[in-house]
């Protein structure tokens, strides 16, 4: 079974559009858990355009499933994670002005930097995952950082899926196998959707967890959160 962690950034985007508290992100997280999702993901960005640092503090108190906090480990992010001690932290090398995550780590160049950050989180019992493009050198580099897991950046898969899905998945399969051989857990995320998740799950060995936000919330506009989450759960069995 692959676990579904729902990224609720887009619920915060909707809330922030009016400046009030509708929809309430804590209630949304609790409902998402009640609908069967096995985790809640948030990715606070320095401009707090969707999830705010204060949201992370509030969510940390109520999330009963796996709480996964993603972000670039600047000082403010590191402090937030150490204060809230989520089950998992996912390190993403996104620039301050990035529209969304757009690349994985160079795990060779940043090996010592990542080792330092990861050891601080692991000392607090927080599982660590690092966001990587699907190339063997980054997986081998990830192992050397001391991370527990990798998160495969699936934007290239999602784009390639509509053109040649077998070609699109191939590098991910090789990387998941290598990660497993090295003792790393395998997460995946970015632009996964009800259209492409079944093929991804069927093809990718050792897939521990997917985090899905943008498409899942968009699909829920038509079918509702509960139905959409149950549809994902069926495809991830
Ligand atoms: C790491 C990753 O792929 C997701 O966290 C994605 O970056 C969502 O972030 P946004 O909601 O800011 O696009
Ligand atoms: N880690 C990926 C994630 O949390 C969700 O990404 P997306 O589904 O919003 O592209």
PDB file of C-alpha atoms and ligand atoms in Angstrom:
ATOM      1  CA  UNK A   1       0.000   0.000   0.000  1.00  0.00           C
ATOM      2  CA  UNK A   2       1.125   3.525  -0.787  1.00  0.00           C
ATOM      3  CA  UNK A   3       0.088   6.226   1.660  1.00  0.00           C
ATOM      4  CA  UNK A   4      -1.716   9.335   0.490  1.00  0.00           C
ATOM      5  CA  UNK A   5      -0.642  12.627   2.057  1.00  0.00           C
ATOM      6  CA  UNK A   6      -2.872  15.496   0.981  1.00  0.00           C
ATOM      7  CA  UNK A   7      -1.127  18.822   0.425  1.00  0.00           C
ATOM      8  CA  UNK A   8      -3.469  21.536   1.721  1.00  0.00           C
ATOM      9  CA  UNK A   9      -1.587  24.576   0.396  1.00  0.00           C
ATOM     10  CA  UNK A  10      -4.384  25.305  -2.064  1.00  0.00           C
ATOM     11  CA  UNK A  11      -6.980  25.381   0.708  1.00  0.00           C
ATOM     12  CA  UNK A  12      -4.923  28.144   2.304  1.00  0.00           C
ATOM     13  CA  UNK A  13      -4.682  29.912  -1.072  1.00  0.00           C
ATOM     14  CA  UNK A  14      -8.477  30.054  -1.211  1.00  0.00           C
ATOM     15  CA  UNK A  15      -8.717  31.276   2.382  1.00  0.00           C
ATOM     16  CA  UNK A  16      -6.123  33.990   1.792  1.00  0.00           C
ATOM     17  CA  UNK A  17      -8.015  35.297  -1.250  1.00  0.00           C
ATOM     18  CA  UNK A  18     -10.550  36.929   1.106  1.00  0.00           C
ATOM     19  CA  UNK A  19      -8.347  37.531   4.128  1.00  0.00           C
ATOM     20  CA  UNK A  20     -10.689  35.740   6.541  1.00  0.00           C
ATOM     21  CA  UNK A  21     -10.820  32.163   7.761  1.00  0.00           C
ATOM     22  CA  UNK A  22     -12.963  30.441   5.124  1.00  0.00           C
ATOM     23  CA  UNK A  23     -12.127  27.697   4.439  1.00  0.00           C
ATOM     24  CA  UNK A  24     -10.501  26.874   7.759  1.00  0.00           C
ATOM     25  CA  UNK A  25      -7.343  24.877   7.118  1.00  0.00           C
ATOM     26  CA  UNK A  26      -7.435  23.023  10.447  1.00  0.00           C
ATOM     27  CA  UNK A  27     -10.996  21.805   9.803  1.00  0.00           C
ATOM     28  CA  UNK A  28     -10.038  20.872   6.247  1.00  0.00           C
ATOM     29  CA  UNK A  29      -7.096  18.817   7.523  1.00  0.00           C
ATOM     30  CA  UNK A  30      -9.301  17.047  10.061  1.00  0.00           C
ATOM     31  CA  UNK A  31     -11.945  16.294   7.423  1.00  0.00           C
ATOM     32  CA  UNK A  32      -9.300  15.028   4.998  1.00  0.00           C
ATOM     33  CA  UNK A  33      -8.068  12.661   7.695  1.00  0.00           C
ATOM     34  CA  UNK A  34     -11.646  11.547   8.411  1.00  0.00           C
ATOM     35  CA  UNK A  35     -12.061  10.802   4.690  1.00  0.00           C
ATOM     36  CA  UNK A  36      -9.159   8.352   4.949  1.00  0.00           C
ATOM     37  CA  UNK A  37      -6.017  10.189   3.870  1.00  0.00           C
ATOM     38  CA  UNK A  38      -2.983   8.931   5.740  1.00  0.00           C
ATOM     39  CA  UNK A  39      -1.159  12.235   5.937  1.00  0.00           C
ATOM     40  CA  UNK A  40      -1.306  16.005   5.666  1.00  0.00           C
ATOM     41  CA  UNK A  41       1.405  17.914   3.787  1.00  0.00           C
ATOM     42  CA  UNK A  42       2.100  21.632   3.910  1.00  0.00           C
ATOM     43  CA  UNK A  43       4.769  23.632   2.136  1.00  0.00           C
ATOM     44  CA  UNK A  44       5.088  27.051   3.780  1.00  0.00           C
ATOM     45  CA  UNK A  45       6.906  29.498   1.546  1.00  0.00           C
ATOM     46  CA  UNK A  46       8.807  32.567   2.785  1.00  0.00           C
ATOM     47  CA  UNK A  47       6.117  34.939   1.448  1.00  0.00           C
ATOM     48  CA  UNK A  48       3.402  32.887   3.211  1.00  0.00           C
ATOM     49  CA  UNK A  49       1.220  33.184   0.119  1.00  0.00           C
ATOM     50  CA  UNK A  50      -0.676  30.060   1.085  1.00  0.00           C
ATOM     51  CA  UNK A  51       0.165  28.097   4.234  1.00  0.00           C
ATOM     52  CA  UNK A  52       1.455  30.452   6.931  1.00  0.00           C
ATOM     53  CA  UNK A  53       4.018  29.581   9.555  1.00  0.00           C
ATOM     54  CA  UNK A  54       1.294  30.054  12.160  1.00  0.00           C
ATOM     55  CA  UNK A  55      -0.895  27.507  10.319  1.00  0.00           C
ATOM     56  CA  UNK A  56       1.888  24.959  10.660  1.00  0.00           C
ATOM     57  CA  UNK A  57       1.983  25.541  14.411  1.00  0.00           C
ATOM     58  CA  UNK A  58      -1.792  25.064  14.655  1.00  0.00           C
ATOM     59  CA  UNK A  59      -1.874  22.011  12.416  1.00  0.00           C
ATOM     60  CA  UNK A  60       0.942  20.338  14.334  1.00  0.00           C
ATOM     61  CA  UNK A  61      -1.331  20.238  17.393  1.00  0.00           C
ATOM     62  CA  UNK A  62      -4.263  18.555  15.665  1.00  0.00           C
ATOM     63  CA  UNK A  63      -3.015  16.362  12.815  1.00  0.00           C
ATOM     64  CA  UNK A  64      -3.427  12.740  13.894  1.00  0.00           C
ATOM     65  CA  UNK A  65      -2.007  11.114  10.781  1.00  0.00           C
ATOM     66  CA  UNK A  66       1.479  11.754   9.369  1.00  0.00           C
ATOM     67  CA  UNK A  67       2.254  15.464   9.315  1.00  0.00           C
ATOM     68  CA  UNK A  68       4.757  16.309   6.562  1.00  0.00           C
ATOM     69  CA  UNK A  69       6.276  19.783   6.351  1.00  0.00           C
ATOM     70  CA  UNK A  70       8.102  20.693   3.151  1.00  0.00           C
ATOM     71  CA  UNK A  71      10.410  23.566   2.401  1.00  0.00           C
ATOM     72  CA  UNK A  72      13.820  25.033   1.845  1.00  0.00           C
ATOM     73  CA  UNK A  73      15.701  24.793   5.141  1.00  0.00           C
ATOM     74  CA  UNK A  74      16.437  28.451   5.833  1.00  0.00           C
ATOM     75  CA  UNK A  75      16.780  29.479   9.476  1.00  0.00           C
ATOM     76  CA  UNK A  76      13.097  30.301   9.882  1.00  0.00           C
ATOM     77  CA  UNK A  77      12.048  26.962   8.390  1.00  0.00           C
ATOM     78  CA  UNK A  78      14.489  24.996  10.537  1.00  0.00           C
ATOM     79  CA  UNK A  79      13.188  26.727  13.673  1.00  0.00           C
ATOM     80  CA  UNK A  80       9.585  26.035  12.650  1.00  0.00           C
ATOM     81  CA  UNK A  81      10.269  22.338  12.125  1.00  0.00           C
ATOM     82  CA  UNK A  82      12.177  21.986  15.387  1.00  0.00           C
ATOM     83  CA  UNK A  83       9.341  23.736  17.272  1.00  0.00           C
ATOM     84  CA  UNK A  84       6.540  21.686  15.694  1.00  0.00           C
ATOM     85  CA  UNK A  85       8.329  18.304  15.304  1.00  0.00           C
ATOM     86  CA  UNK A  86       6.247  16.894  12.434  1.00  0.00           C
ATOM     87  CA  UNK A  87       6.492  13.192  11.634  1.00  0.00           C
ATOM     88  CA  UNK A  88       8.385  14.024   8.448  1.00  0.00           C
ATOM     89  CA  UNK A  89      10.237  16.968   6.966  1.00  0.00           C
ATOM     90  CA  UNK A  90      10.832  17.125   3.219  1.00  0.00           C
ATOM     91  CA  UNK A  91      13.661  19.393   2.127  1.00  0.00           C
ATOM     92  CA  UNK A  92      13.042  21.188  -1.180  1.00  0.00           C
ATOM     93  CA  UNK A  93      15.601  23.551  -2.778  1.00  0.00           C
ATOM     94  CA  UNK A  94      13.066  26.079  -4.031  1.00  0.00           C
ATOM     95  CA  UNK A  95      14.035  29.679  -4.612  1.00  0.00           C
ATOM     96  CA  UNK A  96      12.215  32.381  -2.633  1.00  0.00           C
ATOM     97  CA  UNK A  97      10.480  33.647  -5.777  1.00  0.00           C
ATOM     98  CA  UNK A  98       9.653  30.229  -7.262  1.00  0.00           C
ATOM     99  CA  UNK A  99       6.047  29.882  -8.428  1.00  0.00           C
ATOM    100  CA  UNK A 100       6.172  26.293  -7.224  1.00  0.00           C
ATOM    101  CA  UNK A 101       8.852  23.672  -6.628  1.00  0.00           C
ATOM    102  CA  UNK A 102      10.807  23.382  -9.834  1.00  0.00           C
ATOM    103  CA  UNK A 103      13.883  21.186  -9.197  1.00  0.00           C
ATOM    104  CA  UNK A 104      15.366  18.618  -6.869  1.00  0.00           C
ATOM    105  CA  UNK A 105      18.562  18.891  -4.833  1.00  0.00           C
ATOM    106  CA  UNK A 106      22.060  18.636  -6.185  1.00  0.00           C
ATOM    107  CA  UNK A 107      22.809  16.097  -3.465  1.00  0.00           C
ATOM    108  CA  UNK A 108      26.517  16.022  -4.334  1.00  0.00           C
ATOM    109  CA  UNK A 109      27.239  19.755  -4.191  1.00  0.00           C
ATOM    110  CA  UNK A 110      25.088  20.243  -1.080  1.00  0.00           C
ATOM    111  CA  UNK A 111      26.074  17.005   0.667  1.00  0.00           C
ATOM    112  CA  UNK A 112      27.667  18.577   3.743  1.00  0.00           C
ATOM    113  CA  UNK A 113      24.996  21.260   4.053  1.00  0.00           C
ATOM    114  CA  UNK A 114      22.244  18.634   3.904  1.00  0.00           C
ATOM    115  CA  UNK A 115      24.085  16.374   6.348  1.00  0.00           C
ATOM    116  CA  UNK A 116      24.114  19.223   8.870  1.00  0.00           C
ATOM    117  CA  UNK A 117      20.421  20.048   8.528  1.00  0.00           C
ATOM    118  CA  UNK A 118      19.288  16.432   8.404  1.00  0.00           C
ATOM    119  CA  UNK A 119      21.232  15.484  11.519  1.00  0.00           C
ATOM    120  CA  UNK A 120      19.485  18.262  13.474  1.00  0.00           C
ATOM    121  CA  UNK A 121      16.057  16.990  12.459  1.00  0.00           C
ATOM    122  CA  UNK A 122      16.911  13.334  13.020  1.00  0.00           C
ATOM    123  CA  UNK A 123      18.164  14.152  16.513  1.00  0.00           C
ATOM    124  CA  UNK A 124      14.586  15.259  17.276  1.00  0.00           C
ATOM    125  CA  UNK A 125      13.127  12.017  15.882  1.00  0.00           C
ATOM    126  CA  UNK A 126      11.807  13.657  12.699  1.00  0.00           C
ATOM    127  CA  UNK A 127      11.949  11.491   9.571  1.00  0.00           C
ATOM    128  CA  UNK A 128      13.788  13.283   6.769  1.00  0.00           C
ATOM    129  CA  UNK A 129      13.139  13.161   3.060  1.00  0.00           C
ATOM    130  CA  UNK A 130      14.839  15.088   0.277  1.00  0.00           C
ATOM    131  CA  UNK A 131      13.303  16.159  -2.997  1.00  0.00           C
ATOM    132  CA  UNK A 132      15.273  14.898  -6.009  1.00  0.00           C
ATOM    133  CA  UNK A 133      15.062  14.680  -9.763  1.00  0.00           C
ATOM    134  CA  UNK A 134      15.021  11.086 -11.057  1.00  0.00           C
ATOM    135  CA  UNK A 135      18.719  10.556 -11.748  1.00  0.00           C
ATOM    136  CA  UNK A 136      20.841   7.878 -10.100  1.00  0.00           C
ATOM    137  CA  UNK A 137      23.581  10.306  -9.045  1.00  0.00           C
ATOM    138  CA  UNK A 138      21.099  12.283  -6.953  1.00  0.00           C
ATOM    139  CA  UNK A 139      19.783   9.114  -5.295  1.00  0.00           C
ATOM    140  CA  UNK A 140      23.300   7.947  -4.410  1.00  0.00           C
ATOM    141  CA  UNK A 141      24.042  11.463  -3.174  1.00  0.00           C
ATOM    142  CA  UNK A 142      20.862  11.427  -1.092  1.00  0.00           C
ATOM    143  CA  UNK A 143      22.050   8.321   0.703  1.00  0.00           C
ATOM    144  CA  UNK A 144      25.271  10.094   1.646  1.00  0.00           C
ATOM    145  CA  UNK A 145      23.340  12.975   3.248  1.00  0.00           C
ATOM    146  CA  UNK A 146      21.857  10.648   5.874  1.00  0.00           C
ATOM    147  CA  UNK A 147      18.254  11.214   4.711  1.00  0.00           C
ATOM    148  CA  UNK A 148      15.711   8.497   5.470  1.00  0.00           C
ATOM    149  CA  UNK A 149      13.804   8.894   2.236  1.00  0.00           C
ATOM    150  CA  UNK A 150      13.800  10.566  -1.132  1.00  0.00           C
ATOM    151  CA  UNK A 151      10.850  12.337  -2.672  1.00  0.00           C
ATOM    152  CA  UNK A 152      10.955  11.863  -6.432  1.00  0.00           C
ATOM    153  CA  UNK A 153      10.000  15.102  -8.212  1.00  0.00           C
ATOM    154  CA  UNK A 154       7.284  13.921 -10.580  1.00  0.00           C
ATOM    155  CA  UNK A 155       6.711  16.999 -12.732  1.00  0.00           C
ATOM    156  CA  UNK A 156       8.632  15.413 -15.641  1.00  0.00           C
ATOM    157  CA  UNK A 157       6.599  12.225 -15.300  1.00  0.00           C
ATOM    158  CA  UNK A 158       3.307  14.140 -15.275  1.00  0.00           C
ATOM    159  CA  UNK A 159       4.285  16.111 -18.372  1.00  0.00           C
ATOM    160  CA  UNK A 160       5.668  13.076 -20.208  1.00  0.00           C
ATOM    161  CA  UNK A 161       2.709  10.873 -19.258  1.00  0.00           C
ATOM    162  CA  UNK A 162       0.488  12.454 -21.877  1.00  0.00           C
ATOM    163  CA  UNK A 163       3.081  11.875 -24.620  1.00  0.00           C
ATOM    164  CA  UNK A 164       4.719   8.496 -23.863  1.00  0.00           C
ATOM    165  CA  UNK A 165       3.917   7.175 -20.396  1.00  0.00           C
ATOM    166  CA  UNK A 166       6.369   4.247 -20.550  1.00  0.00           C
ATOM    167  CA  UNK A 167       9.252   6.543 -21.469  1.00  0.00           C
ATOM    168  CA  UNK A 168       8.141   8.998 -18.770  1.00  0.00           C
ATOM    169  CA  UNK A 169       8.145   6.446 -15.957  1.00  0.00           C
ATOM    170  CA  UNK A 170      11.401   4.656 -16.885  1.00  0.00           C
ATOM    171  CA  UNK A 171      13.909   6.835 -14.962  1.00  0.00           C
ATOM    172  CA  UNK A 172      11.659   6.802 -11.890  1.00  0.00           C
ATOM    173  CA  UNK A 173      11.607   2.992 -11.796  1.00  0.00           C
ATOM    174  CA  UNK A 174      15.411   2.806 -11.953  1.00  0.00           C
ATOM    175  CA  UNK A 175      15.726   5.407  -9.188  1.00  0.00           C
ATOM    176  CA  UNK A 176      13.159   3.743  -6.919  1.00  0.00           C
ATOM    177  CA  UNK A 177      14.980   0.431  -7.270  1.00  0.00           C
ATOM    178  CA  UNK A 178      18.307   2.073  -6.438  1.00  0.00           C
ATOM    179  CA  UNK A 179      16.812   3.903  -3.455  1.00  0.00           C
ATOM    180  CA  UNK A 180      15.429   0.645  -2.114  1.00  0.00           C
ATOM    181  CA  UNK A 181      18.796  -1.103  -2.551  1.00  0.00           C
ATOM    182  CA  UNK A 182      20.406   1.725  -0.579  1.00  0.00           C
ATOM    183  CA  UNK A 183      17.848   1.475   2.223  1.00  0.00           C
ATOM    184  CA  UNK A 184      16.056   4.723   1.390  1.00  0.00           C
ATOM    185  CA  UNK A 185      12.274   5.010   1.520  1.00  0.00           C
ATOM    186  CA  UNK A 186      10.540   6.296  -1.602  1.00  0.00           C
ATOM    187  CA  UNK A 187       8.062   9.185  -1.677  1.00  0.00           C
ATOM    188  CA  UNK A 188       6.882  11.017  -4.779  1.00  0.00           C
ATOM    189  CA  UNK A 189       5.042  14.179  -5.606  1.00  0.00           C
ATOM    190  CA  UNK A 190       4.273  17.115  -7.853  1.00  0.00           C
ATOM    191  CA  UNK A 191       1.534  17.235 -10.458  1.00  0.00           C
ATOM    192  CA  UNK A 192       0.284  13.749  -9.673  1.00  0.00           C
ATOM    193  CA  UNK A 193      -3.437  13.469 -10.424  1.00  0.00           C
ATOM    194  CA  UNK A 194      -6.323  11.045 -10.825  1.00  0.00           C
ATOM    195  CA  UNK A 195      -5.342  10.808 -14.476  1.00  0.00           C
ATOM    196  CA  UNK A 196      -1.766   9.626 -13.947  1.00  0.00           C
ATOM    197  CA  UNK A 197      -1.621   8.120 -10.434  1.00  0.00           C
ATOM    198  CA  UNK A 198      -2.796   4.619 -11.301  1.00  0.00           C
ATOM    199  CA  UNK A 199      -0.066   4.078 -13.877  1.00  0.00           C
ATOM    200  CA  UNK A 200       2.544   5.640 -11.578  1.00  0.00           C
ATOM    201  CA  UNK A 201       1.559   3.371  -8.690  1.00  0.00           C
ATOM    202  CA  UNK A 202       1.412   0.244 -10.870  1.00  0.00           C
ATOM    203  CA  UNK A 203       4.825   0.870 -12.390  1.00  0.00           C
ATOM    204  CA  UNK A 204       6.826   2.235  -9.481  1.00  0.00           C
ATOM    205  CA  UNK A 205       8.224  -0.319  -7.032  1.00  0.00           C
ATOM    206  CA  UNK A 206       8.614   0.422  -3.313  1.00  0.00           C
ATOM    207  CA  UNK A 207       6.424   3.540  -3.349  1.00  0.00           C
ATOM    208  CA  UNK A 208       5.867   4.445   0.311  1.00  0.00           C
ATOM    209  CA  UNK A 209       3.956   7.699  -0.050  1.00  0.00           C
ATOM    210  CA  UNK A 210       2.636  10.259  -2.489  1.00  0.00           C
ATOM    211  CA  UNK A 211       1.835  13.860  -1.583  1.00  0.00           C
ATOM    212  CA  UNK A 212      -0.789  15.413  -3.813  1.00  0.00           C
ATOM    213  CA  UNK A 213      -2.308  18.871  -3.644  1.00  0.00           C
ATOM    214  CA  UNK A 214      -2.945  20.973  -6.713  1.00  0.00           C
ATOM    215  CA  UNK A 215      -4.792  18.402  -8.835  1.00  0.00           C
ATOM    216  CA  UNK A 216      -6.581  16.827  -5.875  1.00  0.00           C
ATOM    217  CA  UNK A 217      -8.088  20.128  -4.766  1.00  0.00           C
ATOM    218  CA  UNK A 218      -9.015  21.019  -8.362  1.00  0.00           C
ATOM    219  CA  UNK A 219     -10.678  17.616  -8.849  1.00  0.00           C
ATOM    220  CA  UNK A 220     -12.562  18.138  -5.580  1.00  0.00           C
ATOM    221  CA  UNK A 221     -14.284  21.216  -7.036  1.00  0.00           C
ATOM    222  CA  UNK A 222     -16.258  18.806  -9.205  1.00  0.00           C
ATOM    223  CA  UNK A 223     -16.587  15.660  -7.109  1.00  0.00           C
ATOM    224  CA  UNK A 224     -15.983  16.775  -3.515  1.00  0.00           C
ATOM    225  CA  UNK A 225     -13.035  16.071  -1.231  1.00  0.00           C
ATOM    226  CA  UNK A 226     -14.396  12.860   0.224  1.00  0.00           C
ATOM    227  CA  UNK A 227     -15.080  11.185  -3.127  1.00  0.00           C
ATOM    228  CA  UNK A 228     -11.790  12.318  -4.623  1.00  0.00           C
ATOM    229  CA  UNK A 229      -9.747  11.131  -1.641  1.00  0.00           C
ATOM    230  CA  UNK A 230     -11.496   7.757  -1.733  1.00  0.00           C
ATOM    231  CA  UNK A 231     -10.778   7.506  -5.455  1.00  0.00           C
ATOM    232  CA  UNK A 232      -7.058   8.090  -4.811  1.00  0.00           C
ATOM    233  CA  UNK A 233      -7.046   5.596  -1.947  1.00  0.00           C
ATOM    234  CA  UNK A 234      -8.562   2.936  -4.201  1.00  0.00           C
ATOM    235  CA  UNK A 235      -5.878   3.511  -6.813  1.00  0.00           C
ATOM    236  CA  UNK A 236      -3.069   3.412  -4.232  1.00  0.00           C
ATOM    237  CA  UNK A 237      -4.016   0.081  -2.610  1.00  0.00           C
TER     238      UNK A 237
HETATM  239  C1  LIG B   1       7.540  19.755  -3.217  1.00  0.00           C
HETATM  240  C2  LIG B   1       6.369  19.847  -4.082  1.00  0.00           C
HETATM  241  O1  LIG B   1       6.379  19.448  -5.204  1.00  0.00           O
HETATM  242  C3  LIG B   1       5.125  20.472  -3.559  1.00  0.00           C
HETATM  243  O2  LIG B   1       5.235  20.856  -2.257  1.00  0.00           O
HETATM  244  C4  LIG B   1       4.768  21.635  -4.335  1.00  0.00           C
HETATM  245  O3  LIG B   1       5.902  22.414  -4.381  1.00  0.00           O
HETATM  246  C5  LIG B   1       3.599  22.383  -3.752  1.00  0.00           C
HETATM  247  O4  LIG B   1       3.928  23.702  -3.504  1.00  0.00           O
HETATM  248  P1  LIG B   1       2.981  24.870  -4.019  1.00  0.00           P
HETATM  249  O5  LIG B   1       1.624  24.580  -3.460  1.00  0.00           O
HETATM  250  O6  LIG B   1       3.595  26.103  -3.466  1.00  0.00           O
HETATM  251  O7  LIG B   1       2.980  24.807  -5.507  1.00  0.00           O
HETATM  252  N1  LIG B   2       5.338  17.120  -2.496  1.00  0.00           N
HETATM  253  C1  LIG B   2       4.397  17.349  -3.522  1.00  0.00           C
HETATM  254  C2  LIG B   2       3.173  17.931  -2.967  1.00  0.00           C
HETATM  255  O1  LIG B   2       3.058  18.124  -1.789  1.00  0.00           O
HETATM  256  C3  LIG B   2       2.049  18.276  -3.836  1.00  0.00           C
HETATM  257  O2  LIG B   2       2.427  18.778  -5.076  1.00  0.00           O
HETATM  258  P1  LIG B   2       1.226  19.179  -6.079  1.00  0.00           P
HETATM  259  O3  LIG B   2       0.290  18.004  -6.146  1.00  0.00           O
HETATM  260  O4  LIG B   2       0.550  20.380  -5.487  1.00  0.00           O
HETATM  261  O5  LIG B   2       1.908  19.427  -7.393  1.00  0.00           O
END
